[in-house]
């Protein structure tokens, strides 16, 4: 019996070792709970610390973009004219895309889309939708709201829209060459729009977020621009011309108030600028300008002091230089004064004036007027001047009356402005100037006054070639130019560029105009002629009558 008691005691001892007391079990539970709680608190603490660090460093939010790529575009500031009228602005427009993985019947999708978008490239879209590894395919960007609604009403799965910024031009083709345009990603391709890109005035964006920058203010006056384009269009039709071009320039500030070349371009249609016939002839082309260049020739001779307005020039015989013979279309048959050389537009007289100074003096004078070096404005880099390979006697003669040297019309207009504004050259600009324009003297003020007198007489006097540019009451002065166009190495007497360079009020000019009519036909309206006096001069008169009141120039009272 004692033995049994002993065995029972050992069993109880082993059982005590395997089964802890109630207090021991409670202590173990507390330890485990404390460990788990500490682990959880530590983990949440680490998350909190990371969140605070991210907030403090301003790290960008992580975005998940499963169905479309991040398409970077540009937000562009508004463009306005000098009076704050809108010329260009960004607007939101829906763009259509597809997710090929969600499209079960691509033929149905393409067929129905073609009913709404007839110019859709069906084959290319079918190929793109066949690739199920792609999750994003552009179908058409920049839809109008009406077109987007029609596509939406098709109810096709796998199609969706995203808003993008699109450039809008409220004036349509108005000032199209100056504004330039943008591509499908709102990036500039030409004109002032390119100036915005080059000047870092645009902002990269992901979503359709309009720019918050202040509008870019141009020197253009929308009313003057419209009048210029309207008159150029009428001239193109009246004289059956292949093209027309013109500009209006403030001679005191160098600001371009209007600039146009027709046929024009629509800045909303990027391919327009690729058509040769739609070239910007004011900035992008160079031309031999004919007799309006005689303004430069007479200015050089007067400013050098070699002649005065009354100095006699022998034009009784044609001028010979090597195998070339230069003669006047309508010979005077007698010597002419320097004033008459200008008024009667004598080629022989201009040539003799240029030869008096020689090639070196002629070249230096034209260079001082900025006519021989490349020029750039905010709207464009102008076409480079085309200089003669040699500059000797015959080149001096032909350049004297506007052949043998080709320049961009704006470059010539800037030089001419210096001759009439008192003798100071001012770099032209397409941006509104808020301060004093930089300037440099190129001729004496007395020479400028003499030139203005000649330009005034050329319009006011019956014998002047610019008589038809007279806009009653506005005191216009100017010079005609009819330049034959060289084709296949020969000049064509029937293919000409007729130009008129004008300034008003000519006694103290504020504005300069240049009107160019390319290849006018011999019509009843021009009296069967193609000369500038019959074509470009009348256009100038009509233009001045329209724009002068807009520019604050009122007609002088009619004298009894």
XYZ file of C-alpha atoms in Angstrom:
560
model
C 0.000 0.000 0.000
C 2.900 2.299 0.727
C 4.208 1.574 -2.677
C 1.003 2.701 -4.292
C 1.136 5.957 -2.386
C 4.644 6.543 -3.633
C 3.660 6.025 -7.262
C 0.728 8.363 -6.893
C 2.946 11.121 -5.533
C 5.438 10.906 -8.459
C 2.589 11.117 -10.934
C 1.283 14.215 -9.265
C 4.795 15.706 -9.369
C 5.137 15.123 -13.143
C 1.648 16.506 -13.743
C 2.586 19.652 -11.860
C 5.532 20.148 -14.142
C 3.395 19.899 -17.339
C 0.430 22.000 -16.178
C 1.544 25.440 -14.898
C -0.349 27.205 -12.290
C -3.183 29.614 -13.119
C -0.980 32.604 -12.280
C 1.729 31.355 -14.660
C -0.697 31.012 -17.533
C -1.951 34.568 -17.014
C 1.617 35.929 -17.040
C 2.384 34.191 -20.360
C -0.755 35.654 -21.982
C 0.184 39.137 -20.842
C 3.680 38.788 -22.352
C 2.325 37.601 -25.708
C -0.255 40.394 -25.876
C 2.349 42.996 -25.033
C 4.662 41.716 -27.807
C 1.912 41.754 -30.483
C 0.716 45.187 -29.423
C 4.244 46.583 -29.528
C 4.792 45.095 -32.995
C 1.587 46.626 -34.349
C 2.325 50.006 -32.773
C 5.832 49.909 -34.226
C 4.526 49.108 -37.721
C 1.941 51.887 -37.643
C 4.570 54.208 -36.253
C 6.834 53.492 -39.196
C 3.979 54.199 -41.621
C 3.209 57.447 -39.839
C 6.863 58.509 -39.947
C 7.003 57.755 -43.690
C 3.840 59.764 -44.337
C 5.217 62.727 -42.412
C 8.487 62.503 -44.368
C 6.681 62.452 -47.720
C 4.509 65.399 -46.735
C 7.557 67.363 -45.581
C 9.561 66.725 -48.786
C 6.608 67.485 -51.117
C 7.061 64.266 -53.092
C 4.589 63.899 -55.930
C 1.660 61.617 -55.510
C 2.039 58.217 -57.115
C -0.471 57.780 -59.907
C -1.642 54.603 -61.485
C -2.185 54.978 -65.221
C -3.382 51.654 -66.510
C -5.159 52.531 -69.736
C -3.332 55.553 -71.181
C 0.186 56.961 -71.346
C 1.136 60.194 -69.681
C 0.822 62.548 -72.684
C 2.721 65.783 -72.057
C 1.285 68.834 -73.800
C 1.774 72.574 -73.397
C -0.388 75.277 -71.883
C -0.007 78.516 -73.810
C -0.832 82.079 -72.734
C -3.424 84.091 -74.643
C -2.277 86.352 -77.462
C -4.022 89.721 -77.784
C -3.626 92.745 -80.047
C -2.372 96.118 -78.791
C -5.883 96.994 -77.598
C -6.462 93.716 -75.737
C -8.598 92.004 -78.384
C -8.170 88.232 -78.394
C -6.147 86.645 -81.203
C -5.310 83.203 -79.784
C -6.302 81.175 -76.709
C -6.284 77.630 -75.313
C -9.608 75.832 -75.033
C -10.472 72.363 -73.731
C -11.450 69.869 -76.408
C -12.330 66.156 -76.130
C -9.972 63.646 -77.750
C -11.116 60.114 -78.577
C -9.073 57.036 -77.658
C -9.626 53.277 -77.594
C -8.601 50.368 -75.355
C -8.034 47.431 -77.769
C -8.430 44.877 -74.964
C -12.025 45.984 -74.376
C -13.020 45.912 -78.043
C -14.499 42.625 -79.181
C -15.472 43.508 -82.739
C -12.971 45.939 -84.229
C -14.625 45.896 -87.667
C -17.886 47.119 -86.170
C -16.085 49.847 -84.247
C -14.184 51.058 -87.313
C -17.260 50.950 -89.541
C -19.404 52.946 -87.123
C -16.652 55.470 -86.456
C -16.208 56.014 -90.189
C -19.867 57.007 -90.392
C -19.110 59.895 -88.010
C -15.469 60.520 -88.997
C -15.390 59.858 -92.758
C -11.701 60.783 -93.145
C -10.599 58.207 -90.564
C -7.750 55.924 -91.674
C -9.624 52.618 -91.382
C -6.703 50.323 -92.134
C -4.388 51.961 -89.608
C -7.049 51.910 -86.895
C -7.857 48.225 -87.532
C -4.186 47.339 -87.195
C -3.876 49.314 -83.968
C -6.993 47.740 -82.446
C -5.751 44.244 -83.333
C -2.856 44.589 -80.887
C -4.383 43.426 -77.604
C -1.147 44.141 -75.720
C -1.844 47.832 -76.100
C -4.239 49.515 -73.720
C -4.304 52.959 -75.331
C -4.727 54.033 -78.960
C -5.514 57.569 -80.125
C -8.444 57.620 -82.555
C -8.982 61.357 -83.117
C -7.669 64.299 -81.134
C -9.297 67.680 -80.739
C -12.906 66.852 -81.606
C -15.592 69.488 -81.494
C -18.178 68.989 -78.724
C -20.825 68.180 -81.340
C -18.649 65.524 -82.968
C -17.710 64.051 -79.602
C -21.413 63.755 -78.736
C -22.093 61.897 -81.989
C -19.310 59.415 -81.202
C -20.588 59.030 -77.643
C -24.072 58.275 -78.947
C -22.696 55.274 -80.852
C -22.396 53.490 -77.506
C -19.304 51.496 -78.508
C -17.473 49.746 -75.634
C -13.744 50.326 -75.424
C -13.942 53.962 -76.543
C -13.495 56.892 -74.203
C -12.579 60.588 -74.160
C -10.023 62.709 -72.401
C -9.913 66.499 -72.482
C -6.880 68.213 -73.964
C -5.916 71.830 -74.592
C -6.359 72.986 -78.161
C -5.322 76.338 -79.630
C -8.203 78.446 -80.925
C -7.919 81.479 -83.201
C -11.129 83.551 -83.045
C -10.167 85.582 -86.107
C -9.750 82.563 -88.367
C -7.192 83.454 -91.047
C -6.766 87.016 -89.772
C -3.052 87.661 -89.118
C -2.434 83.972 -89.771
C 1.174 84.385 -90.915
C 2.066 86.524 -87.909
C 0.467 84.186 -85.366
C 1.971 81.051 -86.904
C 0.316 77.991 -85.381
C 0.839 74.877 -83.282
C 0.856 71.119 -83.825
C -1.405 68.459 -82.344
C 0.501 68.589 -79.032
C 0.053 72.375 -78.748
C 3.707 72.949 -79.619
C 4.560 75.884 -81.893
C 5.483 75.490 -85.535
C 5.868 79.118 -86.655
C 5.210 82.801 -86.023
C 4.549 84.409 -82.663
C 3.585 80.993 -81.305
C 7.190 79.858 -81.843
C 8.374 82.987 -80.054
C 6.345 81.903 -77.008
C 8.074 78.501 -76.983
C 11.544 79.988 -77.464
C 10.928 82.535 -74.696
C 9.764 79.842 -72.213
C 6.299 81.362 -71.965
C 4.612 77.960 -72.242
C 4.171 75.334 -69.533
C 4.352 71.510 -69.819
C 1.134 69.890 -68.582
C -0.366 66.426 -68.216
C -4.015 67.349 -67.878
C -6.019 70.100 -69.547
C -4.908 72.948 -67.291
C -4.984 76.365 -69.007
C -2.039 78.721 -68.542
C -2.242 81.309 -65.790
C 0.304 83.629 -67.422
C -0.562 87.150 -68.494
C -1.549 87.532 -72.164
C 1.171 88.311 -74.687
C 0.396 91.721 -76.206
C 1.260 92.182 -79.877
C 1.903 95.423 -81.729
C -0.862 94.531 -84.196
C -4.066 96.541 -84.314
C -6.888 94.152 -85.158
C -8.924 96.805 -86.968
C -5.968 97.910 -89.095
C -5.091 94.288 -89.809
C -8.627 93.580 -91.016
C -8.638 96.659 -93.247
C -5.282 95.697 -94.773
C -6.325 92.129 -95.516
C -9.667 93.281 -96.915
C -8.028 95.745 -99.314
C -5.397 93.221 -100.382
C -8.113 90.649 -101.116
C -10.045 93.195 -103.181
C -6.877 94.130 -105.108
C -6.115 90.496 -105.803
C -9.553 90.082 -107.367
C -9.677 93.458 -109.143
C -6.316 93.086 -110.843
C -6.453 89.279 -111.164
C -3.145 89.075 -109.315
C -1.464 85.849 -108.258
C -0.814 87.269 -104.774
C -0.776 90.449 -102.710
C 1.070 91.563 -99.592
C 1.290 94.606 -97.380
C 2.109 96.075 -94.000
C 1.543 99.107 -91.803
C 4.434 100.285 -89.621
C 4.668 102.930 -86.890
C 7.756 104.896 -87.948
C 8.280 106.368 -84.458
C 8.309 103.088 -82.524
C 9.063 100.397 -85.105
C 5.848 98.568 -84.171
C 4.210 96.538 -86.935
C 0.519 97.457 -86.772
C -0.534 95.097 -89.569
C 1.162 92.552 -91.817
C -0.452 90.262 -94.365
C 0.264 88.149 -97.427
C -2.476 86.636 -99.567
C -3.308 83.851 -100.187
C -3.192 83.627 -96.423
C -2.974 80.760 -93.961
C -5.267 79.510 -91.234
C -3.160 79.190 -88.058
C -5.455 76.365 -86.939
C -4.450 74.291 -89.998
C -0.773 73.404 -89.711
C -0.488 72.167 -93.321
C -1.521 75.555 -94.761
C 1.981 76.927 -94.252
C 3.451 74.114 -96.368
C 1.731 75.325 -99.539
C 4.143 77.371 -101.663
C 1.445 79.804 -102.797
C 0.731 80.671 -99.155
C 4.251 81.804 -98.256
C 4.562 84.809 -95.971
C 5.843 87.257 -98.580
C 6.431 89.999 -96.010
C 8.892 88.004 -93.894
C 9.614 84.764 -95.703
C 10.385 85.941 -99.245
C 12.966 88.211 -100.865
C 12.187 90.320 -103.909
C 13.750 92.832 -106.235
C 11.513 95.777 -105.427
C 12.069 98.016 -108.419
C 11.785 101.797 -108.326
C 10.746 102.147 -104.679
C 14.435 101.402 -104.110
C 15.238 104.767 -105.714
C 14.303 106.275 -102.357
C 17.539 104.717 -101.009
C 19.582 105.928 -103.980
C 18.422 109.542 -103.737
C 18.802 109.478 -99.937
C 22.455 108.385 -100.175
C 23.320 111.080 -102.729
C 21.598 113.845 -100.761
C 22.985 112.768 -97.383
C 26.533 112.581 -98.740
C 26.193 116.177 -99.907
C 27.174 115.372 -103.490
C 23.889 116.795 -104.817
C 20.906 118.839 -103.761
C 17.280 118.559 -104.875
C 17.945 121.056 -107.685
C 21.182 119.538 -108.976
C 20.977 118.687 -112.684
C 21.519 115.109 -113.841
C 22.198 114.239 -117.485
C 19.621 111.661 -118.611
C 19.490 112.670 -122.273
C 21.216 109.486 -123.437
C 20.957 105.845 -122.350
C 23.682 104.733 -119.970
C 26.089 102.029 -121.167
C 28.076 99.679 -118.935
C 29.934 96.959 -120.792
C 27.424 95.085 -122.925
C 24.473 96.469 -120.931
C 22.411 99.519 -121.916
C 20.186 101.226 -119.327
C 17.445 103.510 -120.549
C 14.249 105.113 -119.288
C 10.859 103.707 -120.365
C 9.720 107.286 -121.069
C 12.849 109.387 -121.786
C 12.578 113.039 -120.807
C 14.833 114.159 -123.649
C 16.513 116.717 -121.382
C 18.552 116.862 -118.171
C 16.542 116.401 -114.965
C 16.993 117.768 -111.484
C 17.469 115.286 -108.652
C 13.869 115.995 -107.634
C 12.682 115.184 -111.164
C 14.733 111.973 -111.224
C 12.670 110.901 -108.229
C 9.314 112.203 -109.477
C 9.675 110.821 -112.988
C 11.347 107.639 -111.698
C 14.290 107.853 -114.076
C 16.449 104.712 -114.193
C 19.276 106.558 -115.923
C 19.153 109.378 -113.375
C 19.196 106.975 -110.408
C 22.102 105.073 -111.943
C 24.149 108.256 -112.396
C 23.473 109.293 -108.790
C 24.698 105.897 -107.553
C 27.783 105.971 -109.751
C 28.654 109.337 -108.236
C 29.296 107.616 -104.925
C 30.544 104.311 -106.298
C 30.007 100.697 -105.232
C 31.743 101.000 -101.860
C 29.694 103.988 -100.744
C 26.448 102.421 -101.998
C 27.090 99.172 -100.176
C 28.056 100.898 -96.927
C 24.940 103.062 -96.995
C 22.586 100.122 -97.595
C 24.363 98.175 -94.872
C 23.823 101.030 -92.410
C 20.094 100.754 -93.137
C 20.117 97.054 -92.212
C 19.438 95.861 -95.758
C 22.419 93.549 -96.246
C 22.479 91.464 -93.054
C 20.013 88.798 -91.854
C 17.183 90.139 -89.716
C 14.986 88.497 -87.129
C 11.769 89.581 -85.424
C 9.581 87.865 -82.846
C 7.387 86.500 -85.640
C 10.151 84.982 -87.740
C 13.673 85.017 -89.010
C 13.318 86.987 -92.223
C 14.543 85.497 -95.475
C 18.193 86.405 -95.965
C 18.934 89.210 -98.423
C 20.167 87.996 -101.806
C 23.284 90.015 -102.604
C 25.148 90.116 -105.915
C 28.148 87.818 -106.177
C 30.190 90.829 -107.293
C 29.482 94.471 -106.469
C 30.989 96.495 -109.265
C 29.790 99.123 -111.725
C 26.901 97.254 -113.358
C 25.660 95.999 -109.970
C 25.795 99.556 -108.609
C 23.704 100.725 -111.570
C 20.975 98.073 -111.354
C 20.709 98.236 -107.557
C 20.195 101.998 -107.903
C 16.800 101.384 -109.508
C 15.823 98.248 -107.587
C 17.232 95.235 -109.429
C 20.142 92.976 -108.537
C 19.468 93.027 -104.776
C 16.537 91.156 -103.226
C 15.330 91.790 -99.685
C 12.354 90.896 -97.516
C 9.637 93.596 -97.674
C 9.638 94.135 -93.888
C 13.398 94.665 -93.949
C 12.989 97.287 -96.683
C 10.101 98.962 -94.849
C 12.190 99.324 -91.676
C 14.936 101.021 -93.687
C 12.435 103.307 -95.418
C 10.926 104.279 -92.057
C 14.329 105.575 -90.973
C 14.465 107.801 -94.054
C 11.155 109.520 -93.276
C 11.079 109.647 -89.456
C 13.918 112.145 -89.139
C 16.778 109.763 -89.930
C 16.770 107.207 -87.087
C 16.726 103.436 -87.633
C 14.460 101.439 -85.301
C 14.372 97.647 -85.273
C 10.842 96.521 -86.222
C 8.856 94.522 -83.675
C 5.623 92.528 -83.503
C 5.308 93.102 -79.735
C 3.759 96.209 -78.227
C 6.501 98.474 -76.947
C 6.066 99.921 -73.476
C 9.212 102.050 -73.375
C 11.405 104.092 -75.668
C 12.547 102.139 -78.723
C 16.324 101.811 -79.253
C 17.377 103.832 -82.285
C 20.469 104.930 -84.182
C 20.966 107.775 -86.630
C 21.549 106.791 -90.253
C 20.963 110.067 -92.155
C 20.759 113.735 -91.263
C 17.389 115.182 -90.239
C 17.718 117.655 -93.119
C 18.035 114.785 -95.622
C 14.909 113.168 -94.174
C 12.980 116.416 -94.618
C 14.099 116.671 -98.251
C 12.960 113.091 -98.910
C 9.566 113.749 -97.340
C 9.129 116.745 -99.594
C 9.886 114.633 -102.671
C 7.455 111.905 -101.536
C 4.731 114.477 -100.912
C 5.197 116.027 -104.367
C 5.130 112.573 -105.981
C 1.525 112.138 -104.795
C 0.264 115.715 -104.795
C 1.576 116.885 -108.168
C -0.073 115.856 -111.415
C 3.168 114.658 -112.966
C 4.089 112.384 -110.037
C 3.885 108.592 -110.434
C 2.051 108.294 -107.105
C -0.878 110.577 -107.914
C -3.446 107.776 -107.488
C -2.284 107.205 -103.896
C -3.789 110.530 -102.871
C -6.203 109.990 -99.986
C -7.899 113.358 -99.754
C -7.182 115.114 -96.490
C -4.578 112.675 -95.185
C -1.423 114.083 -96.870
C 0.047 110.861 -98.220
C 3.545 110.797 -99.713
C 5.286 107.914 -101.374
C 7.074 106.189 -104.219
C 5.942 103.698 -106.869
C 7.896 100.656 -107.989
C 7.257 98.233 -110.847
C 9.800 95.397 -110.832
C 9.939 92.815 -113.582
C 10.120 89.242 -112.291
C 13.073 87.155 -113.431
C 12.091 83.733 -114.777
C 14.658 81.328 -116.226
C 17.323 83.992 -116.134
C 15.322 86.607 -118.067
C 13.010 89.415 -117.002
C 9.384 89.239 -118.137
C 7.860 92.657 -118.912
C 4.358 91.282 -118.323
C 5.125 89.555 -115.011
C 5.818 92.257 -112.452
C 5.609 93.122 -108.790
C 3.840 96.462 -108.453
C 4.561 98.215 -105.162
C 3.794 101.485 -103.454
C 5.660 102.710 -100.398
C 3.634 105.373 -98.597
C 3.808 107.495 -95.443
C 1.273 109.760 -93.723
C 0.833 112.482 -92.645
C 3.867 113.146 -94.840
C 4.817 116.483 -93.224
C 5.491 114.653 -89.929
C 5.009 110.939 -90.655
C 3.585 108.609 -88.071
C 2.793 105.602 -90.223
C 4.330 103.858 -93.213
C 2.466 101.580 -95.610
C 3.747 99.101 -98.162
C 1.384 97.531 -100.710
C 2.562 94.876 -103.180
C 0.574 93.357 -106.052
C 2.157 90.281 -107.622
C 1.659 89.659 -111.339
C -1.350 91.924 -111.901
C -3.179 91.414 -115.200
C -3.952 94.153 -117.699
C -7.535 94.806 -116.653
C -10.029 97.575 -117.272
C -9.610 98.653 -113.641
C -5.890 99.272 -114.240
C -6.385 100.931 -117.596
C -4.734 98.015 -119.316
C -1.493 98.628 -117.391
C 0.413 96.590 -114.813
C 2.387 99.481 -113.313
C 2.309 100.394 -109.644
C 0.767 103.784 -110.382
C -2.304 101.982 -111.752
C -2.509 99.150 -109.198
C -0.656 99.485 -105.879
C -1.104 103.250 -105.591
C -4.954 103.188 -105.664
C -4.949 100.362 -103.108
C -2.832 102.545 -100.820
C -5.308 105.420 -101.090
C -8.219 103.186 -100.098
C -6.222 101.647 -97.263
C -5.209 105.012 -95.774
C -8.799 106.260 -95.828
C -9.833 103.227 -93.782
C -7.032 103.023 -91.243
C -6.168 106.674 -90.602
C -9.222 107.368 -88.370
C -8.558 104.128 -86.469
C -5.031 105.358 -85.785
C -6.126 108.789 -84.619
C -5.256 110.640 -87.824
C -8.112 112.831 -89.021
C -8.426 114.498 -92.415
C -7.235 118.057 -92.664
C -9.960 120.664 -93.298
C -10.608 121.276 -96.982
C -9.273 124.666 -97.966
C -11.824 126.927 -99.716
